[in-house]
CSV table of N, CA and C in Angstrom, one decimal:
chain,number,residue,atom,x,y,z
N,1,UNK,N,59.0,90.7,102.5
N,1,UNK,CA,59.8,91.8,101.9
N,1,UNK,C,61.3,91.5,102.1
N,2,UNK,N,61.7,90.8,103.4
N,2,UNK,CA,63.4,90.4,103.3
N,2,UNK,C,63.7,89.6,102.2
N,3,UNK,N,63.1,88.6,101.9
N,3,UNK,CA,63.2,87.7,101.0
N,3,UNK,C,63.5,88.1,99.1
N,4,UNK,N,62.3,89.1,99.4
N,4,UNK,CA,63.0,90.0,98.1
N,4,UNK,C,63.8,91.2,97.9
N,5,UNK,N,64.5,91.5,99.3
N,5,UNK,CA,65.7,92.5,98.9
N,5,UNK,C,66.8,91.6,99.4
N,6,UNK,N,66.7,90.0,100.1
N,6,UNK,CA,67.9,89.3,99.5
N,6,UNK,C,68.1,88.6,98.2
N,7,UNK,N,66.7,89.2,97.6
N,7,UNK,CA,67.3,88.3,96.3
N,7,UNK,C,67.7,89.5,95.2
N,8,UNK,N,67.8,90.7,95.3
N,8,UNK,CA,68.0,91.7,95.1
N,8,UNK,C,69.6,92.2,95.6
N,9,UNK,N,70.3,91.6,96.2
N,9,UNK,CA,71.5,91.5,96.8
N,9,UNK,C,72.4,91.5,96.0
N,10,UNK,N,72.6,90.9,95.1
N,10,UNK,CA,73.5,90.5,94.3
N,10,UNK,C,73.5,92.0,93.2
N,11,UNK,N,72.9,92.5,93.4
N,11,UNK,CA,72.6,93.5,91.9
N,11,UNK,C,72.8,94.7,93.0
N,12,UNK,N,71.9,94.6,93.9
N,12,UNK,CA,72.6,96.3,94.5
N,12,UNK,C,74.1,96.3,94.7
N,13,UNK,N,74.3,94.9,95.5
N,13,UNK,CA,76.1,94.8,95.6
N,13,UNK,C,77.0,95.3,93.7
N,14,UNK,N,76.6,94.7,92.8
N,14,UNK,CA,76.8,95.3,91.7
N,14,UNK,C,77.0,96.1,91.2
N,15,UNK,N,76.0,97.0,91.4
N,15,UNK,CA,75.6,98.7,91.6
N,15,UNK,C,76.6,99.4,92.5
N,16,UNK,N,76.6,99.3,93.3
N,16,UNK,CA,77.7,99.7,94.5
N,16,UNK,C,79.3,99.5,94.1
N,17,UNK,N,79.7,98.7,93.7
N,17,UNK,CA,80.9,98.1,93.2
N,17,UNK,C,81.0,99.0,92.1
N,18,UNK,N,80.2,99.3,91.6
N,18,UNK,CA,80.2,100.5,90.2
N,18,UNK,C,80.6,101.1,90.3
N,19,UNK,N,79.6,102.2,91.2
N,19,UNK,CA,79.8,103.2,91.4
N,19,UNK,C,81.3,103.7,92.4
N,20,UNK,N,81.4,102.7,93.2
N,20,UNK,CA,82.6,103.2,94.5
N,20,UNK,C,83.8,103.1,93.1
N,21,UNK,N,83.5,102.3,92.4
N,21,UNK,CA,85.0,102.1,91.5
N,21,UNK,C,85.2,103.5,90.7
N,22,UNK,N,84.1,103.5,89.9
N,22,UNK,CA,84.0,104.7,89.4
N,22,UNK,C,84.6,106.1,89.5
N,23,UNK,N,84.1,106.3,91.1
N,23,UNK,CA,84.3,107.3,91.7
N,23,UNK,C,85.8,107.7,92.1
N,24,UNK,N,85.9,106.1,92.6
N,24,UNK,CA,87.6,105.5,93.0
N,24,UNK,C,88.9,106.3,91.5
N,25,UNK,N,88.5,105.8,90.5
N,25,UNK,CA,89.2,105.9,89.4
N,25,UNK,C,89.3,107.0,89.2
N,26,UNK,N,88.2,107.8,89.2
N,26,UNK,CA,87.9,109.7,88.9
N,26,UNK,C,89.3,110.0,89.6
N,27,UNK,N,89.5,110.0,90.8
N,27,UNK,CA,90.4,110.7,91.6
N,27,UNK,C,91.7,110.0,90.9
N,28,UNK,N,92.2,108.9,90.5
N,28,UNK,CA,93.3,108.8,89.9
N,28,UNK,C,93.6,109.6,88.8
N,29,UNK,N,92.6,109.8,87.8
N,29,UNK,CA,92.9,110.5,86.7
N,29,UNK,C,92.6,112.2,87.1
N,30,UNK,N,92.3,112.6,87.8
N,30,UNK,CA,92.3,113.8,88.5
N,30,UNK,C,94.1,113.9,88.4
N,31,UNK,N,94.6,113.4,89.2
N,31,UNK,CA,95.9,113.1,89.7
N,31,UNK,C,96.8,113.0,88.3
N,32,UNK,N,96.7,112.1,87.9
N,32,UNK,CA,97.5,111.5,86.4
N,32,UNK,C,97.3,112.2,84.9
N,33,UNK,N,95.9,112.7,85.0
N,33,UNK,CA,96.0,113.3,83.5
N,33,UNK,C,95.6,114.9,83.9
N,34,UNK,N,94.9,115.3,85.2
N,34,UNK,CA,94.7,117.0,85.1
N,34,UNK,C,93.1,116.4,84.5
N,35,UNK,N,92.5,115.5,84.5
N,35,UNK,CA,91.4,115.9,84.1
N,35,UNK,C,90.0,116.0,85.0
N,36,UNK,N,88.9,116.4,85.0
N,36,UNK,CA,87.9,117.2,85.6
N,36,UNK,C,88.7,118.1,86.4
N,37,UNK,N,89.5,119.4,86.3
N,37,UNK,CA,90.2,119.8,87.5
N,37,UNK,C,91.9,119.7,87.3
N,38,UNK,N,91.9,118.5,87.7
N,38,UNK,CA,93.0,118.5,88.0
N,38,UNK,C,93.6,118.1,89.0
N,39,UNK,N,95.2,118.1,89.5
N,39,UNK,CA,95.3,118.0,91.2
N,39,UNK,C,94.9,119.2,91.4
N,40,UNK,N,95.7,120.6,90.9
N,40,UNK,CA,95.8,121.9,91.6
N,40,UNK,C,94.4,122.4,91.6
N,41,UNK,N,93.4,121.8,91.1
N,41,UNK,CA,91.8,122.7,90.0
N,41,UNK,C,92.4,123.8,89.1
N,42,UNK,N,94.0,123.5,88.8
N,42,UNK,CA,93.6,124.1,87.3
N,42,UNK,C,94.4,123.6,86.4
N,43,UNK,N,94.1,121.9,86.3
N,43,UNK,CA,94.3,121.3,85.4
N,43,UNK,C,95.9,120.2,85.4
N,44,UNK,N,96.8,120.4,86.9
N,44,UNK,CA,97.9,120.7,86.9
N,44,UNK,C,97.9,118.7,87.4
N,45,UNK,N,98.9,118.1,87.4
N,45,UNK,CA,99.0,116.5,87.7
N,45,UNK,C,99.9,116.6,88.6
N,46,UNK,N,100.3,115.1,89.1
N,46,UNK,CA,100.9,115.2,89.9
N,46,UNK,C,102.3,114.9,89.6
N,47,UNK,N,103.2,115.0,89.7
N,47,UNK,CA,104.6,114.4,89.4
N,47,UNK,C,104.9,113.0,89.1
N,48,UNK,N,105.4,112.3,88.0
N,48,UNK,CA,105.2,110.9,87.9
N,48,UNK,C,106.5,110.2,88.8
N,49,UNK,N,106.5,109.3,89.2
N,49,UNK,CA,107.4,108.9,90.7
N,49,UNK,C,107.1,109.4,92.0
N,50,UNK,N,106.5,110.4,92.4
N,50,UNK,CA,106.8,111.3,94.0
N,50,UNK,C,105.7,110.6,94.9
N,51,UNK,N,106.2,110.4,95.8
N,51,UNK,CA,106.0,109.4,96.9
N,51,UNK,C,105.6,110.7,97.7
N,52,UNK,N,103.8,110.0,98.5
N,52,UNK,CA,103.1,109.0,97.8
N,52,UNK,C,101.8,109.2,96.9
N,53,UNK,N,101.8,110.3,96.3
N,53,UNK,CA,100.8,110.9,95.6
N,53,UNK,C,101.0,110.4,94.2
N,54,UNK,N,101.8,110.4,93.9
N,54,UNK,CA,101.9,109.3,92.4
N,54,UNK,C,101.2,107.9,92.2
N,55,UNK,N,102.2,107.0,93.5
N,55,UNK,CA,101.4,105.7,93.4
N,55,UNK,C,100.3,105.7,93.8
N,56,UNK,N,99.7,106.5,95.4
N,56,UNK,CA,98.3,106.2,95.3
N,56,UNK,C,97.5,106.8,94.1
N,57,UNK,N,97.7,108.2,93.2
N,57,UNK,CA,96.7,107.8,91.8
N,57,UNK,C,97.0,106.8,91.4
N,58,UNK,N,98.0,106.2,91.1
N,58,UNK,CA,98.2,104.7,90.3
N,58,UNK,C,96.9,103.9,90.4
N,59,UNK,N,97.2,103.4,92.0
N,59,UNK,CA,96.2,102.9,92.8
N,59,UNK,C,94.8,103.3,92.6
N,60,UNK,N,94.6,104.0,92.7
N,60,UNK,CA,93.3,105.0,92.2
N,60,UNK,C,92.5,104.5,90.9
N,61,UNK,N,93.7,104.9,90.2
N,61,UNK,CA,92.9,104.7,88.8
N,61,UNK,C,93.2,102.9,88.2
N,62,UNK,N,94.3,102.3,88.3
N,62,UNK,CA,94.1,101.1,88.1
N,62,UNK,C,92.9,100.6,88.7
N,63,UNK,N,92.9,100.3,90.3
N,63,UNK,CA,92.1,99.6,91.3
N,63,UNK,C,90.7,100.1,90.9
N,64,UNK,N,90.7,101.4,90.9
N,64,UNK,CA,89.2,101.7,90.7
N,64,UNK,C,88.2,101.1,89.2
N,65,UNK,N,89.4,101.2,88.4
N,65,UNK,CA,88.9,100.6,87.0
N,65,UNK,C,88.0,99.2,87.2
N,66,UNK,N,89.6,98.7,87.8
N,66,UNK,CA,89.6,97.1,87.8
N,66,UNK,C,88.2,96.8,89.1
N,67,UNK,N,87.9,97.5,90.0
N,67,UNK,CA,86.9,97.1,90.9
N,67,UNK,C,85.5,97.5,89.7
N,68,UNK,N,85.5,99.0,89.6
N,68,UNK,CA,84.6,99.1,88.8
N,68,UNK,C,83.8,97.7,87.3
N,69,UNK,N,85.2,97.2,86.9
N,69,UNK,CA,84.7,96.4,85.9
N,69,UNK,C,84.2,94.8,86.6
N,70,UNK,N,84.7,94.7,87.9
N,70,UNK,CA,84.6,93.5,88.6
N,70,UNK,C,85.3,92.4,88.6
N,71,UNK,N,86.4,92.9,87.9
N,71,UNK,CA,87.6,92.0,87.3
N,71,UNK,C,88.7,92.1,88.6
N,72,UNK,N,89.2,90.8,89.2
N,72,UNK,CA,90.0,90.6,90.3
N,72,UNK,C,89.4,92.0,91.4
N,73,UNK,N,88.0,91.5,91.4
N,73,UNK,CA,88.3,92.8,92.6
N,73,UNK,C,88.1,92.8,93.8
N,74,UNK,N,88.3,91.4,94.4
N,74,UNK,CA,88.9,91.3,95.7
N,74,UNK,C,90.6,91.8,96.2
N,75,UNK,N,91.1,91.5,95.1
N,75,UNK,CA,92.4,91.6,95.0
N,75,UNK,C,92.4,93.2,94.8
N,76,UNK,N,92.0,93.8,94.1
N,76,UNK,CA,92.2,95.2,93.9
N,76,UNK,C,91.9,95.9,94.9
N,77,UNK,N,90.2,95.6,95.6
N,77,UNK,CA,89.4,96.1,96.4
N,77,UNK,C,90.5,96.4,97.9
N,78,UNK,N,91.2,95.0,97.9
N,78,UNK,CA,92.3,94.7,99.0
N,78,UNK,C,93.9,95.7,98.7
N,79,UNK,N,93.9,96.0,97.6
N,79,UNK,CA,95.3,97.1,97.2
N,79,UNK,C,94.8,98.6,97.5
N,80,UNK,N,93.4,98.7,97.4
N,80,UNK,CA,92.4,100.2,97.4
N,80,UNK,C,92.4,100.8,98.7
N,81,UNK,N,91.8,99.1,99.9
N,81,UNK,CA,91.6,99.8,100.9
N,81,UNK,C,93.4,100.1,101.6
N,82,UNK,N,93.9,99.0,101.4
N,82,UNK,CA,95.3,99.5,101.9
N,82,UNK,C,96.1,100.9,101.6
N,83,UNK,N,95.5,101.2,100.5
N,83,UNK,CA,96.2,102.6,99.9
N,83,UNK,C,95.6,103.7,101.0
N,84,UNK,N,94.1,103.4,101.0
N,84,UNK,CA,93.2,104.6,101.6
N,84,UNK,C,93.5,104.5,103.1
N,85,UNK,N,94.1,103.5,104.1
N,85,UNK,CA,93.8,103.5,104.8
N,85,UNK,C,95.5,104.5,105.5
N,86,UNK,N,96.5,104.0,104.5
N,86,UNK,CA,97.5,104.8,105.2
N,86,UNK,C,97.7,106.2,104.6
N,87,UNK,N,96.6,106.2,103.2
N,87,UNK,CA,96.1,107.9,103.3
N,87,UNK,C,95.9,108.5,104.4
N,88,UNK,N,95.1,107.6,104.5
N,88,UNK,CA,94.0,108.5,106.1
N,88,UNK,C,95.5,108.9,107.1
N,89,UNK,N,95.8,107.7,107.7
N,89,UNK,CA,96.6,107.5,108.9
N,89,UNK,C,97.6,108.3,108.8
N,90,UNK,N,98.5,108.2,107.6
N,90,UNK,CA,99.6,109.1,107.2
N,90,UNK,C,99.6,110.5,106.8
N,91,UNK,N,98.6,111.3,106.9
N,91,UNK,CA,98.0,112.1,105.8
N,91,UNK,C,97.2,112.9,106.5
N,92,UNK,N,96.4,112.5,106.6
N,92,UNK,CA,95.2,113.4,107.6
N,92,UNK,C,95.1,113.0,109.2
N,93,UNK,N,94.8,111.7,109.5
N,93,UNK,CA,94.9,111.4,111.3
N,93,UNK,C,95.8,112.6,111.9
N,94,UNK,N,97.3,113.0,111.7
N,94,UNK,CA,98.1,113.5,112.5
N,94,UNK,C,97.9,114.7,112.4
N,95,UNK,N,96.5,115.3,111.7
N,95,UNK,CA,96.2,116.6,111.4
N,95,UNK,C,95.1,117.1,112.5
N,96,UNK,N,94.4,115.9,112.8
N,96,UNK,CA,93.3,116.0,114.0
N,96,UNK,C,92.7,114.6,114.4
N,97,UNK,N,91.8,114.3,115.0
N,97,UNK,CA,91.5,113.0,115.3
N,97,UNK,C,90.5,112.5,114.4
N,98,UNK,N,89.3,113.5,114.4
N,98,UNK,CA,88.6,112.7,113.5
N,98,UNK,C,88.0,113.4,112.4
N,99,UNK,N,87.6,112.5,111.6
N,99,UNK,CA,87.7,112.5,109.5
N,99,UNK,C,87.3,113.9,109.4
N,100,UNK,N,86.3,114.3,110.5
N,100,UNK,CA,84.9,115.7,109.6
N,100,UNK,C,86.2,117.1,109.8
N,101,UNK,N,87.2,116.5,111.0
N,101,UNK,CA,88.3,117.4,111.3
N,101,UNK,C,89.3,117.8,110.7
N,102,UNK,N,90.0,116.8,110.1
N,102,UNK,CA,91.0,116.5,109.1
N,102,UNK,C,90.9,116.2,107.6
N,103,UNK,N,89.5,116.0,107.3
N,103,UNK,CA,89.4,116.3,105.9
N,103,UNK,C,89.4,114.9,105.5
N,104,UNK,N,89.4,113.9,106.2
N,104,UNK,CA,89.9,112.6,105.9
N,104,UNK,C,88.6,111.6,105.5
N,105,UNK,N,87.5,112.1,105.4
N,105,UNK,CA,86.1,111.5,105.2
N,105,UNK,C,86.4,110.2,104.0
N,106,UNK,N,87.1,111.2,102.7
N,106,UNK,CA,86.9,110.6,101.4
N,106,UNK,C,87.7,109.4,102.0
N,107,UNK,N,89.0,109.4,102.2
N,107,UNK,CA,90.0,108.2,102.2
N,107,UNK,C,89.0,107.2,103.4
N,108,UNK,N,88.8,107.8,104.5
N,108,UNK,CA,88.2,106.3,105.5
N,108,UNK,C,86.7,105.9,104.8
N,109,UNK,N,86.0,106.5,103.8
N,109,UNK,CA,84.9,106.1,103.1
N,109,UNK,C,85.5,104.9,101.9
N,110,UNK,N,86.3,105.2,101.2
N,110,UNK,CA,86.6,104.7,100.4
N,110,UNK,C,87.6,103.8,100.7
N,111,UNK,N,88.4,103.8,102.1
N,111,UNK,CA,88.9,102.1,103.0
N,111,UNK,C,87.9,101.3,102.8
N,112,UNK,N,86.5,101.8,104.2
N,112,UNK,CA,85.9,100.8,104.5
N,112,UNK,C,84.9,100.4,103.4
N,113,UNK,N,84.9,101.5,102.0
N,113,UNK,CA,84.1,100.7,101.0
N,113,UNK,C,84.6,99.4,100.4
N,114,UNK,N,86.1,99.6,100.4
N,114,UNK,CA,86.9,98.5,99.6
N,114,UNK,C,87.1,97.6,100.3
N,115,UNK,N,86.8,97.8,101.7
N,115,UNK,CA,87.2,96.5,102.4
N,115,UNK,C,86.0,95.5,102.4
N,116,UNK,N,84.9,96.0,102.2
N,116,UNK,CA,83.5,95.5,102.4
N,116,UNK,C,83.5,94.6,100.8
N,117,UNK,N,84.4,95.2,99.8
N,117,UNK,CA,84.2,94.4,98.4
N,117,UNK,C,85.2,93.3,98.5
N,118,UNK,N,86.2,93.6,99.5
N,118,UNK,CA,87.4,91.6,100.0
N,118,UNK,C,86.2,91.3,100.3
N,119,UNK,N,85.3,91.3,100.8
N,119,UNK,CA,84.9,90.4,101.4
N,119,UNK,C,83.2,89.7,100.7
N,120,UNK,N,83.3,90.8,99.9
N,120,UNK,CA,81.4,90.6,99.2
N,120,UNK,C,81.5,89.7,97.7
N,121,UNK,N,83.1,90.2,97.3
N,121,UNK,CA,83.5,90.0,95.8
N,121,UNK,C,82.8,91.2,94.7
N,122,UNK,N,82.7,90.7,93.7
N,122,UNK,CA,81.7,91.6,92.5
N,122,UNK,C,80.2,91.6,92.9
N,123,UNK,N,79.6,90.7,93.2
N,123,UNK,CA,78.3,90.9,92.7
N,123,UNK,C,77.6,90.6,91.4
N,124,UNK,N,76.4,90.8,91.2
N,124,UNK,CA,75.9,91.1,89.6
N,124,UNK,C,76.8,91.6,88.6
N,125,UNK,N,76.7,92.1,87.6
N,125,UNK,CA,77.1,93.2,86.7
N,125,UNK,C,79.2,92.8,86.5
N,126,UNK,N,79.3,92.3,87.2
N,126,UNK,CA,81.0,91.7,86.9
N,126,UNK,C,82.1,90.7,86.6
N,127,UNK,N,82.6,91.1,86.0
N,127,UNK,CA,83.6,90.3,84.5
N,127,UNK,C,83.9,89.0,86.3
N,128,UNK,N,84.1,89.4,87.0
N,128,UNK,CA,84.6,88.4,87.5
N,128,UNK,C,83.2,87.0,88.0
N,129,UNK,N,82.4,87.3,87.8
N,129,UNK,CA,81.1,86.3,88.0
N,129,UNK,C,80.8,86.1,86.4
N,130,UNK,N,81.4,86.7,85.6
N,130,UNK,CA,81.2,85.9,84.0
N,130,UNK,C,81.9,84.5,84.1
N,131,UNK,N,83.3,84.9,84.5
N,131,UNK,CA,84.3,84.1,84.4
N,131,UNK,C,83.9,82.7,85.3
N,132,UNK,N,83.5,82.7,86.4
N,132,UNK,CA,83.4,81.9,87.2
N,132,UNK,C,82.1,81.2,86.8
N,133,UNK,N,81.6,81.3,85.6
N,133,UNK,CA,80.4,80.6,85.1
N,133,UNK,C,81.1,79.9,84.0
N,134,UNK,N,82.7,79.8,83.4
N,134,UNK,CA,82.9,79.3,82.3
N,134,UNK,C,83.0,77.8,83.3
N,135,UNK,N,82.3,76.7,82.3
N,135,UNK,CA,82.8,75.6,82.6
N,135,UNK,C,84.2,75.3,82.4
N,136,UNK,N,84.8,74.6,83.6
N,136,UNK,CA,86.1,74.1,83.4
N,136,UNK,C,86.7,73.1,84.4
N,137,UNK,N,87.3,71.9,83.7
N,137,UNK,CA,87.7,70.9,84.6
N,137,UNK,C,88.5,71.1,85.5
N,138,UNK,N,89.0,71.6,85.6
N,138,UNK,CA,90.2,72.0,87.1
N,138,UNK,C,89.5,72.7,88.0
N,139,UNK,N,88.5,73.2,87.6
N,139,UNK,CA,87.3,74.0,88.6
N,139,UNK,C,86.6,72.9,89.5
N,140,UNK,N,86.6,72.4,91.1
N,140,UNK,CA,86.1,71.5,91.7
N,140,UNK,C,85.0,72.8,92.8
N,141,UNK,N,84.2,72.5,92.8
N,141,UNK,CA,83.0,73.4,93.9
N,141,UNK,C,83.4,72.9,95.6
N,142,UNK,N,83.9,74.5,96.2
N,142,UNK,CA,84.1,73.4,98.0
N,142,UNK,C,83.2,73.0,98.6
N,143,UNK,N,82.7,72.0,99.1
N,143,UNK,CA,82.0,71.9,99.7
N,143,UNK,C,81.5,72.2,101.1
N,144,UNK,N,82.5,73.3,101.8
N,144,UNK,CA,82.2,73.7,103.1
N,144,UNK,C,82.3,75.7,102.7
N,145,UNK,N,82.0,75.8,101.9
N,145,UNK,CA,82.4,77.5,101.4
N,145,UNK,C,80.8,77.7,100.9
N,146,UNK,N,80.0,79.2,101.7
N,146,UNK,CA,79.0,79.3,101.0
N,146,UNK,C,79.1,81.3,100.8
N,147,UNK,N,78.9,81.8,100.1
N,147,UNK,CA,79.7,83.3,99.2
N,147,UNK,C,78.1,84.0,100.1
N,148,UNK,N,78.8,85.2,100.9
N,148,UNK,CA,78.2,86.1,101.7
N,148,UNK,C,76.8,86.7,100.5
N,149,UNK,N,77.5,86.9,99.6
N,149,UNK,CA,76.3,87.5,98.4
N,149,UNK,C,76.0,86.7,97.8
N,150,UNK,N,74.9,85.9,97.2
N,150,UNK,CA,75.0,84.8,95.9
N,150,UNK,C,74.6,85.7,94.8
């Protein structure tokens, strides 16, 4: 049975990457366009420039896109968790110690989701494992590097 939910790895990790992006993105455009909601819930955005509810939607919705599609999304995954993490810290931590207390569940869920994709990459289902199948000569394979997910 291990043998076939590691080979199954690659596609849940896929799956996963979807959805956290997905989800990720929602909340930017919440923020940026007033839509499902809104910031206020009634339809209302956030101010474009105001620090730091502006740039983290930014963050939000670019990063989540770009994780969602699987496209650089180590790099994004790594701009996502940084955003969420001084969400949390800056934002809710100084409000009580812990998440269920301060409301801070979403931002330390959606850290340690993104931190988990630095380190997993895309998975199945992502523009960035298309790319890395184009043959190309400046492409050499390391020989001491083996990828946590195949």
């Amino acid at each position: 049975m291990t043998a076939r939910l590691d080979g199954a790895q690659p596609y849940a990790l896929g799956l996963f990457r979807i959805v956290v992006g997905l989800l990720f993105a929602c909340h930017g455009a919440v923020a940026l366009f007033g839509v499902l909601g809104g910031a206020d819930g009634k339809g209302g955005t956030v101010a474009a420039g105001t620090w730091p509810n502006w740039y983290a939607a930014v963050i939000e919705l670019v990063g989540g896109t770009l994780v969602l599609l699987g496209l650089g999304t180590r790099v994004a995954a790594l701009v996502s968790s940084g955003a969420m993490a001084y969400a949390y810290f800056k934002v809710h931590q100084p409000q009580a110690l812990w998440p269920i207390e301060n409301s801070g569940e979403g931002a330390a869920m959606y850290c340690w989701s993104m931190f988990l994709l630095i380190f997993t990459g895309s998975g199945a289902f992502g523009v960035d494992r298309l790319l890395s199948r184009r043959p190309s000569a400046q492409r050499r394979p390391s020989a001491g590097q083996t990828p946590v997910a195949v």
